Coordinates of C-alpha atoms and ligand atoms in Angstrom, one line a residue:
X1 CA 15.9 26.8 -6.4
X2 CA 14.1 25.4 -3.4
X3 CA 14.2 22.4 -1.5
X4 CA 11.4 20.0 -0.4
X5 CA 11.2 17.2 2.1
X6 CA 8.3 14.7 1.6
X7 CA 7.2 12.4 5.0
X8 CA 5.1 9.8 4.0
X9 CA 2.9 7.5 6.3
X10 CA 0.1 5.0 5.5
X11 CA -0.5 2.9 2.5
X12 CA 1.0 1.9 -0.7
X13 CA -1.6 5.1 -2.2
X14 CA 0.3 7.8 0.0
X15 CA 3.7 6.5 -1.4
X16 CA 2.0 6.6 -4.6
X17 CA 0.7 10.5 -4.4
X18 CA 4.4 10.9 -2.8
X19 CA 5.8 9.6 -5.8
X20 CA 3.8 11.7 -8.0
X21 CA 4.1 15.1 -6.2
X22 CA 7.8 14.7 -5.8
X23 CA 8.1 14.4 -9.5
X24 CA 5.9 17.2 -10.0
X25 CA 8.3 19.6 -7.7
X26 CA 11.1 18.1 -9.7
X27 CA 9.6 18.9 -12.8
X28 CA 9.1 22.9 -11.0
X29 CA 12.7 22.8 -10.3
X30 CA 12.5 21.8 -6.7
X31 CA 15.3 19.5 -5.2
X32 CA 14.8 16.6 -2.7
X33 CA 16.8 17.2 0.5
X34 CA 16.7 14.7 3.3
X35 CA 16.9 17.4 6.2
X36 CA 13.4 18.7 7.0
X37 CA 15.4 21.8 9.0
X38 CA 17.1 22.8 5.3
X39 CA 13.7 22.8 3.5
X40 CA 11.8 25.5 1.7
X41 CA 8.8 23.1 1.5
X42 CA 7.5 20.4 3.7
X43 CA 5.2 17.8 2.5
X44 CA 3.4 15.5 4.8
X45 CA 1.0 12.9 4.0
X46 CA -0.7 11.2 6.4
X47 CA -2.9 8.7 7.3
X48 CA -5.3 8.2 10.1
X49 CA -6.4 4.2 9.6
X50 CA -5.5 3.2 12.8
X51 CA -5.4 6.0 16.3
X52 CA -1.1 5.0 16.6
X53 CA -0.9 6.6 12.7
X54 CA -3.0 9.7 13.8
X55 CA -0.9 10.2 16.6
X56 CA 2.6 9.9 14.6
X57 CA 0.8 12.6 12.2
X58 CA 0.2 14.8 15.8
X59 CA 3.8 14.4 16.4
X60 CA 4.9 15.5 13.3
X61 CA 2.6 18.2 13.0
X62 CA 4.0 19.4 16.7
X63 CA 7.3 18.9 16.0
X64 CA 7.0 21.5 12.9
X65 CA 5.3 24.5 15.0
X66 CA 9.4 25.2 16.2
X67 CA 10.6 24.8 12.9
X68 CA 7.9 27.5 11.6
X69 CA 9.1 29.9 14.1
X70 CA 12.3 29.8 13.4
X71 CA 12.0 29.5 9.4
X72 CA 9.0 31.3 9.1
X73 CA 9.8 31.3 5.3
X74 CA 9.2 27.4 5.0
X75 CA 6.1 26.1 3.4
X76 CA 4.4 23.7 5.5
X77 CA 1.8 21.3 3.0
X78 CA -0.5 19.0 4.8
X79 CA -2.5 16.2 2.7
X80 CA -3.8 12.5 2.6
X81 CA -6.7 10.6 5.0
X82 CA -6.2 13.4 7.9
X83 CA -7.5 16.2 6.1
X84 CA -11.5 16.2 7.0
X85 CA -12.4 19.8 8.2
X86 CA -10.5 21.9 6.9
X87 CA -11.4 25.2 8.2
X88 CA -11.1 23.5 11.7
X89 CA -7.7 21.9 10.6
X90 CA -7.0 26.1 10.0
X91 CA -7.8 26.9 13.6
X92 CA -5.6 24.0 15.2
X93 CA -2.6 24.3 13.1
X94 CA -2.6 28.0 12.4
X95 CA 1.0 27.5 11.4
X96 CA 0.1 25.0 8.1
X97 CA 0.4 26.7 4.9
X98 CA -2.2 24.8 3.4
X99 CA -4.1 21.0 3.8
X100 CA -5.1 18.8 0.5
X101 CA -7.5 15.9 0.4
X102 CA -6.1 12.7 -0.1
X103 CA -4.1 12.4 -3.8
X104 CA -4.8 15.7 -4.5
X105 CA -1.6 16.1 -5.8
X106 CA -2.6 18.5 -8.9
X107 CA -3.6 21.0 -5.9
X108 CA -0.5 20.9 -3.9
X109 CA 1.6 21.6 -7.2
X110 CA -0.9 24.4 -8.4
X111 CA -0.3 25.8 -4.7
X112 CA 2.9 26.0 -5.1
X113 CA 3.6 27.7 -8.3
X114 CA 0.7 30.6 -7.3
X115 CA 2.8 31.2 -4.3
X116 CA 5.7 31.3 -7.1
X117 CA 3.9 32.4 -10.5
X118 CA 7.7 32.2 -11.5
X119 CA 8.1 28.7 -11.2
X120 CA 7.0 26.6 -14.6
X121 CA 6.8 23.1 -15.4
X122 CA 10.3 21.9 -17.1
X123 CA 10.6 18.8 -19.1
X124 CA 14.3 18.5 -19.5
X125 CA 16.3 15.7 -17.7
X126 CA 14.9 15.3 -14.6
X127 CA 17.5 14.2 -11.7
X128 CA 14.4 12.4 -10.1
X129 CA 15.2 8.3 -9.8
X130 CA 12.0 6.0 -10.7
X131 CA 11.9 3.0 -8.5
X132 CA 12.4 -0.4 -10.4
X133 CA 8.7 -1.1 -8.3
X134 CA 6.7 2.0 -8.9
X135 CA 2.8 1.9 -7.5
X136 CA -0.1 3.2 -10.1
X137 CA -3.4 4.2 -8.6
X138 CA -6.2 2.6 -11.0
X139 CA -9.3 3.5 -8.6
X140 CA -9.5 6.5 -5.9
X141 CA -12.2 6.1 -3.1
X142 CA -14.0 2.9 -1.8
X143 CA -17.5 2.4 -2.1
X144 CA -18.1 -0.7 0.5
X145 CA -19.1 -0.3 3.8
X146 CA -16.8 -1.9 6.2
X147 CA -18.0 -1.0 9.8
X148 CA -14.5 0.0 11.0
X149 CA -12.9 2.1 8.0
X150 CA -12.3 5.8 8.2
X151 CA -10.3 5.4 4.5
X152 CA -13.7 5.6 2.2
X153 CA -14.8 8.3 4.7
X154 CA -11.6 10.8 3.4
X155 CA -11.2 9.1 0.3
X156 CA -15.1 9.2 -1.3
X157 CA -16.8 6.9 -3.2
X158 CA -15.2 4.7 -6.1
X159 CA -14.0 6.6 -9.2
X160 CA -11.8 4.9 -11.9
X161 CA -9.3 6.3 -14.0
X162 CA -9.7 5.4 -18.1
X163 CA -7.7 2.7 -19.2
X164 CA -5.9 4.9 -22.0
X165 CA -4.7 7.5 -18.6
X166 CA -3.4 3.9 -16.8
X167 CA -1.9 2.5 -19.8
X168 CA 0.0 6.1 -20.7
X169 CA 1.3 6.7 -17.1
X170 CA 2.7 2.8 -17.2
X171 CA 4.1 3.3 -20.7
X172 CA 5.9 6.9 -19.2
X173 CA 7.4 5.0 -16.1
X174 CA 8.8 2.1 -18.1
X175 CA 10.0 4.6 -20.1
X176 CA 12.0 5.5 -17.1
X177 CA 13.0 2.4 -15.9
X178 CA 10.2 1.2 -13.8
X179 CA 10.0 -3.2 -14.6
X180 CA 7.2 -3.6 -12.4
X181 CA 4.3 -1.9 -11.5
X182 CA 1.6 -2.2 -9.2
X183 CA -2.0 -1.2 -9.7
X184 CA -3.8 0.2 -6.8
X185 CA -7.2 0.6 -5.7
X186 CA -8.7 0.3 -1.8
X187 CA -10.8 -2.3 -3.7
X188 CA -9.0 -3.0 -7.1
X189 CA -11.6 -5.4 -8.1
X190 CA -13.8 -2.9 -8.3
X191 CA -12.0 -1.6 -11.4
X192 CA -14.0 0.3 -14.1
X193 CA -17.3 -0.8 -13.1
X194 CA -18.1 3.3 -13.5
X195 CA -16.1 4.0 -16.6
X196 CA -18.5 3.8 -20.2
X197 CA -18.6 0.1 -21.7
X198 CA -17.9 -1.3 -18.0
X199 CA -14.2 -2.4 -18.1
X200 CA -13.2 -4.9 -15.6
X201 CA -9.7 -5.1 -13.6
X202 CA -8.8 -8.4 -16.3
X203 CA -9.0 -6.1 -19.2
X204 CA -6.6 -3.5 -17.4
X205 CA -4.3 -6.2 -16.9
X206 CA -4.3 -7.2 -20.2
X207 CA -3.8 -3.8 -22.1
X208 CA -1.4 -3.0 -19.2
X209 CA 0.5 -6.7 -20.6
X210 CA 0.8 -5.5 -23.5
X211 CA 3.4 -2.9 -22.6
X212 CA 7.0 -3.3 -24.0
X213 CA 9.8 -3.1 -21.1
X214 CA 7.5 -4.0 -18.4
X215 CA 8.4 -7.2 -16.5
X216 CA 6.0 -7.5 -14.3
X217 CA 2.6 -6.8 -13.1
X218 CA 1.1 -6.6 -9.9
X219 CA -2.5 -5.3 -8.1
X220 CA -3.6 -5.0 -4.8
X221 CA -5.6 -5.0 -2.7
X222 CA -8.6 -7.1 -3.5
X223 CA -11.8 -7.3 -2.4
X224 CA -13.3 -11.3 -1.3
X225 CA -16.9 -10.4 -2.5
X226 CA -15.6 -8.7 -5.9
X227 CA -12.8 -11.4 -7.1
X228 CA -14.9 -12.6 -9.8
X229 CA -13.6 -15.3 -12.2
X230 CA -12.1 -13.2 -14.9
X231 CA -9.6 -11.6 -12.4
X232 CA -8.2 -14.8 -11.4
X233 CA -8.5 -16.0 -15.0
X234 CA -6.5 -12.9 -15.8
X235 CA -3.7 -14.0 -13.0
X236 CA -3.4 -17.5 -14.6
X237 CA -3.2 -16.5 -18.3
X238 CA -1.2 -13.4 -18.4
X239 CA 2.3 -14.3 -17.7
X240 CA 3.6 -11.2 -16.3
X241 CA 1.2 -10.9 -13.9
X242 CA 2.5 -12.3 -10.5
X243 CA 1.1 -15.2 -8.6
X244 CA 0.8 -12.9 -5.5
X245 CA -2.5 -12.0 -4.5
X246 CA -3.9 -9.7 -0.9
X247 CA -7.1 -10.3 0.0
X248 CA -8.0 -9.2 3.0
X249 CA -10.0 -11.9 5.2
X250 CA -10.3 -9.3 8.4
X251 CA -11.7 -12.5 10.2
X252 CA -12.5 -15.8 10.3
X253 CA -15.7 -15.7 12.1
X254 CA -19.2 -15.2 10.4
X255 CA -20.9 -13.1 13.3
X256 CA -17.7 -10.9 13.3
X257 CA -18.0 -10.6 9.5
X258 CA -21.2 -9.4 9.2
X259 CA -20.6 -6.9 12.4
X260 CA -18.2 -5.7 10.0
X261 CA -20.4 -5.5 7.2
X262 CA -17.6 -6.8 4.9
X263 CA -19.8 -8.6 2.4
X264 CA -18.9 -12.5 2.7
X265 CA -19.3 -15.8 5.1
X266 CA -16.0 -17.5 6.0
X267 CA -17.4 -20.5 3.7
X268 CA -17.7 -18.4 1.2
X269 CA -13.7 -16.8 1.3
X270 CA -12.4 -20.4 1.7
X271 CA -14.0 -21.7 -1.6
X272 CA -12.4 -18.5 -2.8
X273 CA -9.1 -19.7 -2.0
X274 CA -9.8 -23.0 -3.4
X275 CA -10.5 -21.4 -6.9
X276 CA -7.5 -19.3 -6.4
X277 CA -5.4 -21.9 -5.5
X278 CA -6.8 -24.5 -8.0
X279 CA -6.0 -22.1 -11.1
X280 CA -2.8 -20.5 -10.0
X281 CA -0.7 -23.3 -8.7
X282 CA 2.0 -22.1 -6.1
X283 CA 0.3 -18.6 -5.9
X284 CA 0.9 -16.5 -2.9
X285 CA -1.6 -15.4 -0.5
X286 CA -1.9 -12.6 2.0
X287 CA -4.2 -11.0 4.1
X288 CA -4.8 -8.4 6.7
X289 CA -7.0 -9.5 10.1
X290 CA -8.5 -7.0 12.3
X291 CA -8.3 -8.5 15.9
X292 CA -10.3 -7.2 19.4
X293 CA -13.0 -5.9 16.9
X294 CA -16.4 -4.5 19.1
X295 CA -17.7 -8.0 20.9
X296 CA -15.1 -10.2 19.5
X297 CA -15.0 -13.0 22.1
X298 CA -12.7 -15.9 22.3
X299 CA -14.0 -18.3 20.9
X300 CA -14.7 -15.8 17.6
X301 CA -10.9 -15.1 18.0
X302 CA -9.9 -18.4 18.1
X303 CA -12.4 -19.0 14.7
X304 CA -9.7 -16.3 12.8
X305 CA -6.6 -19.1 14.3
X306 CA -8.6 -21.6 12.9
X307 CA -8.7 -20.2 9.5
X308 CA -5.0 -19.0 9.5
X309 CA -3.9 -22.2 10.7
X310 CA -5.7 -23.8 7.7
X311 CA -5.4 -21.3 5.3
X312 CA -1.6 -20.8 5.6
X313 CA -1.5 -17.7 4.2
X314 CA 2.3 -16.3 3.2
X315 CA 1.7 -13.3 4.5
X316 CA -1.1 -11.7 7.4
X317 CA -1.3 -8.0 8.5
X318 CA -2.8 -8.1 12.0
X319 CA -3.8 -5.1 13.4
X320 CA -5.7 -4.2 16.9
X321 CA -9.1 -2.7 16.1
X322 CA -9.1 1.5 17.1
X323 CA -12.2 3.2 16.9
X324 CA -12.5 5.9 14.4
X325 CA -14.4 8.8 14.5
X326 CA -17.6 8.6 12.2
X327 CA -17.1 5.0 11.3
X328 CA -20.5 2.7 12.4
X329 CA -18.2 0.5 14.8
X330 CA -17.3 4.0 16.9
X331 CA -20.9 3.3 18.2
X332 CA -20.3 0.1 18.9
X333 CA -19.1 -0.4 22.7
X334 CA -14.9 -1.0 22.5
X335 CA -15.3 -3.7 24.8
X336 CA -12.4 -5.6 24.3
X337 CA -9.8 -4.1 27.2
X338 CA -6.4 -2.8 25.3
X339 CA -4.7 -5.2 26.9
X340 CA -6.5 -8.3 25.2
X341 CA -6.1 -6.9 22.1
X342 CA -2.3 -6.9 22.3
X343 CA -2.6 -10.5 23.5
X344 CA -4.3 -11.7 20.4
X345 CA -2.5 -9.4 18.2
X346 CA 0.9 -11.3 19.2
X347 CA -0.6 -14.6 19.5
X348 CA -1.5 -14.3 15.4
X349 CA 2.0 -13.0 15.0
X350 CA 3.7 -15.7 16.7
X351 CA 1.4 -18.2 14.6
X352 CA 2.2 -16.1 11.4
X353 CA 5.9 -16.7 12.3
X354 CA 5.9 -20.4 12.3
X355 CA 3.4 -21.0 9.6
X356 CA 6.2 -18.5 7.0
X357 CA 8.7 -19.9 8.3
X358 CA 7.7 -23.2 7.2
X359 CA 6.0 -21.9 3.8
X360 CA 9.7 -20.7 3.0
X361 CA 11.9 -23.3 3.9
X362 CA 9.9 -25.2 1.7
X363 CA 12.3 -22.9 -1.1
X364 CA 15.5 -24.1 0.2
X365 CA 18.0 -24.8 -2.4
X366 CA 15.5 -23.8 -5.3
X367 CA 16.5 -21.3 -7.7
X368 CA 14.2 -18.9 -7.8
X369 CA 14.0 -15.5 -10.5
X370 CA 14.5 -11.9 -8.5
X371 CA 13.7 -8.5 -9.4
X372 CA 16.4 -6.2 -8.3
X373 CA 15.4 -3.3 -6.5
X374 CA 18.5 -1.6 -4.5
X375 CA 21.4 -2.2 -2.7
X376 CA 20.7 -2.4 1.1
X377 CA 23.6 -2.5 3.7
X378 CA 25.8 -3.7 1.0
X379 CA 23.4 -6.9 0.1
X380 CA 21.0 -6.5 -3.2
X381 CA 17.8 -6.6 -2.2
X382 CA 15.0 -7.8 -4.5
X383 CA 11.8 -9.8 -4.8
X384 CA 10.2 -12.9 -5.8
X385 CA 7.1 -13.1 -8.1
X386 CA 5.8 -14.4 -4.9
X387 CA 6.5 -11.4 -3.5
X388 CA 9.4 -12.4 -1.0
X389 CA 12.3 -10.5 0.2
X390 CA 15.6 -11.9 -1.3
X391 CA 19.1 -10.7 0.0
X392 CA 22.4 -11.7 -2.2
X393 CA 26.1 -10.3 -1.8
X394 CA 27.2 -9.5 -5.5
X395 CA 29.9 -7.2 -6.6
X396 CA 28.1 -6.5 -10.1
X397 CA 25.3 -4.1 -10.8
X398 CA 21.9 -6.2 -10.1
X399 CA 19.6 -3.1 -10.1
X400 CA 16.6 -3.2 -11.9
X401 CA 17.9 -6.6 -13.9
X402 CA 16.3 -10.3 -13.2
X403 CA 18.8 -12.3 -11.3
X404 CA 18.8 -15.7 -10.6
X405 CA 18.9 -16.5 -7.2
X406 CA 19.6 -20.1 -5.2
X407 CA 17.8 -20.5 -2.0
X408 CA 20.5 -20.8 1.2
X409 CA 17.9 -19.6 3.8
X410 CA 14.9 -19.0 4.8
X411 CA 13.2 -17.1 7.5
X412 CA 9.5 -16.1 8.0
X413 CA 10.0 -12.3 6.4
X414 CA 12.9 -12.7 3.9
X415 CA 15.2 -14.9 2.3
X416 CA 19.3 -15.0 1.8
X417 CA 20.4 -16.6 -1.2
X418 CA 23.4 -16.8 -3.9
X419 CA 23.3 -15.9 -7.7
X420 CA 23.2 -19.3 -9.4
Ligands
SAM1 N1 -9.4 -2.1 1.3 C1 -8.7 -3.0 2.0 C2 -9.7 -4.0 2.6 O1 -10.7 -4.2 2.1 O2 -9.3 -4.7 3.6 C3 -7.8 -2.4 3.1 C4 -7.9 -1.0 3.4 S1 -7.4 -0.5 5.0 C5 -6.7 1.0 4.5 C6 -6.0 -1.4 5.4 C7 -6.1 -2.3 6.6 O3 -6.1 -1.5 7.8 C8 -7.4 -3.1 6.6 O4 -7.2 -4.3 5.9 C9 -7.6 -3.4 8.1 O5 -7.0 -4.6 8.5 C10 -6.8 -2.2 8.8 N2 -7.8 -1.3 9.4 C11 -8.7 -0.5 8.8 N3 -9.4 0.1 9.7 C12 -9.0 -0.3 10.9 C13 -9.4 0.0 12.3 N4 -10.4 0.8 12.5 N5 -8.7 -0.7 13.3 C14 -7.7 -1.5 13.0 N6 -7.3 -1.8 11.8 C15 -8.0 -1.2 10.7
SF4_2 FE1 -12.2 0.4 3.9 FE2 -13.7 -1.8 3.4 FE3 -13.2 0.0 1.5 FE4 -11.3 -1.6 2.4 S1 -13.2 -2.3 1.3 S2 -11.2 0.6 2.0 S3 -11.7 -1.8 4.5 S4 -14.4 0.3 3.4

């Protein structure tokens, strides 16, 4: 039987669709191997949010070409956000087998078993390991217009999945050992809105609750202008939903907001954190910043500080802004030098550092509940409903089981603690 090798870049959606088509080969008899030289079929999915992803996807792609002429035999699979043109993609990589939009996962299988009309779908045992953690998508696409994003240019519009599909994959991966699953979307709050009778993401949450097995429930990411009141409603009632929540500030000045087109005033996402905050006591918070966007000046810069500082988020994703092509900031003059950008990118980072830092030690000698996920460097390594990395030295099995775990330190990204 042949062997496949999946390389995954991007968000929690591409581990997602890697998830899924890795099951799928499974399920076609395909086995996992870890060398890329020793497979029959290579998988890559890729993303192109930022220029520094695109170009790990160009050196990937490159590094294959010698590979191809030396195993002419192996099937080379391209999908996720840098398929656009394809028949251009055709000319540049003549030595691709084949590209596939992003999660077009039912494609890439039914490629493989044409090129095989042998291969058919088993569903005895499959050797395939579910992750105690798995990601579900819930919502494909993005229908907002953030000035910046190339992701709702390769990924369409919004279209959810039924509740019943959601609620059946959950049920399977439970099933197979999954405890905690995380719903997905590019805007998960937009859940449903084009499904018949209008579901909403707090009515997913709560037929996903009602789920036997399953531990816990996560979603991300969220959207400031489309966290209505039922969602966080939904959080605070539903106890196996986590008090974890990513929504995505991107800045924390007005001018820059609207030059983003994101949909909200600062004002108006800090009284959003007040509700949050106010109805879900010790919730987590994180959010992603975009800094050196097109005629961000200091003082605009210094606005998002401001709002970190005051905020104290748990977590913040800063990234330097890079133009994409066809996005309506790519016409906007890039006039903030390279340089600059680094500058403020670290400057949030070092901030970000202190303020964890001091947002954890707050959980010194507390004994807080962790989901097991794997060993790691012979500590187990697990999570907090909060979302934080946990490390503890145990000779018993811990994975996928709810351990106990007393506080002994604390650092800004992860915790070290002992069973209690
Ligand atoms: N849907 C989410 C939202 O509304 O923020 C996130 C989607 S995007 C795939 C993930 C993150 O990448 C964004 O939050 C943003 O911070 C970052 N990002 C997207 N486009 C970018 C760009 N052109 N330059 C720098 N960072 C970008
Ligand atoms: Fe991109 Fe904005 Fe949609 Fe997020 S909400 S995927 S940043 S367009």
């Amino acid at each position: 039987m042949g062997r496949y090798h999946i390389w995954t870049i991007g968000c929690q959606y591409n581990v997602a669709d890697s998830r899924r088509t890795a099951e799928g080969l499974e399920r076609l008899g395909y086995r996992w191997t870890k060398q890329i030289e020793e497979a029959d079929l290579i998988v890559l999915n890729t993303c192109v949010v930022r220029q520094s992803a695109e170009d790990k996807v160009l050196g990937r792609l490159s590094s294959l070409k010698p590979l191809k002429k030396k195993h002419p035999e192996a099937v080379i699979a391209v999908m996720g956000c840098f398929i656009d043109d394809v028949p251009a993609l055709k000319q540049t990589f003549p030595y691709v087998d084949a590209f596939f939009k992003p999660s077009d996962v039912e494609g890439l299988l039914e490629f493989v078993q044409t090129r095989h009309p042998t291969l058919r779908f088993t569903f005895h045992v499959l050797r395939f390991t579910f992750p105690v953690s798995c990601y579900v998508p819930v919502i494909e696409g993005c229908s907002r217009f953030c000035t910046y994003c190339i992701v709702r240019l390769r990924r369409g519009r919004e279209r959810s999945r039924p509740m019943d599909d959601i609620v059946e994959e959950v049920e399977c991966l439970v099933q197979r050992g999954a405890r905690e699953i995380t719903l997905l979307g590019q805007n998960v709050d937009a859940y449903g809105h084009d499904l018949p009778g209008q579901p909403d993401l707090a009515d997913l949450l709560t037929a996903v609750h009602g789920i036997e097995g399953l531990w816990r429930i996560r979603f991300l990411t969220s959207h400031p202008a489309d966290m209505k009141e039922r969602i966080i409603d939904a959080v605070a009632s539903l106890p196996k939903v986590c008090e974890h929540i990513e929504v995505p500030v991107q800045s924390g000045d007005d001018a820059v907001l609207k030059r983003m087109v994101r949909g909200y005033t600062v004002d108006q996402y800090r009284r959003l954190v007040a509700r949050i905050r106010e109805r879900i006591p010790r919730v987590s918070l994180a959010t992603d910043v975009i800094v050196g966007f097109p005629g961000e000046t200091e003082e605009q810069f210094m606005n998002t500080c401001k709002l970190l500082e005051e905020t104290r988020f748990d977590v913040v994703h800063v990234a330097a802004y890079s133009p994409r092509p066809g996005t309506a900031a790519s016409r906007f003059p890039d006039d903030v030098p390279q340089g600059e950008k680094e500058r403020r990118r670290k400057l949030i980072e070092e901030l970000q550092e202190d303020i964890a830092g001091e947002i954890n030690q707050q959980l010194l000698g507390e004994t807080v509940e962790v989901l097991v996920e794997e060993k790691h460097r012979g500590k187990w390594k697990g999570r907090t409903r909060t979302h934080k990395l946990v490390f503890f030295e145990d000779d018993g099995d811990w994975q996928g089981k709810l351990a106990q775990v007393k506080i002994t330190w604390a650092g800004p990204w992860s915790m070290q603690g002992e069973l209690d």
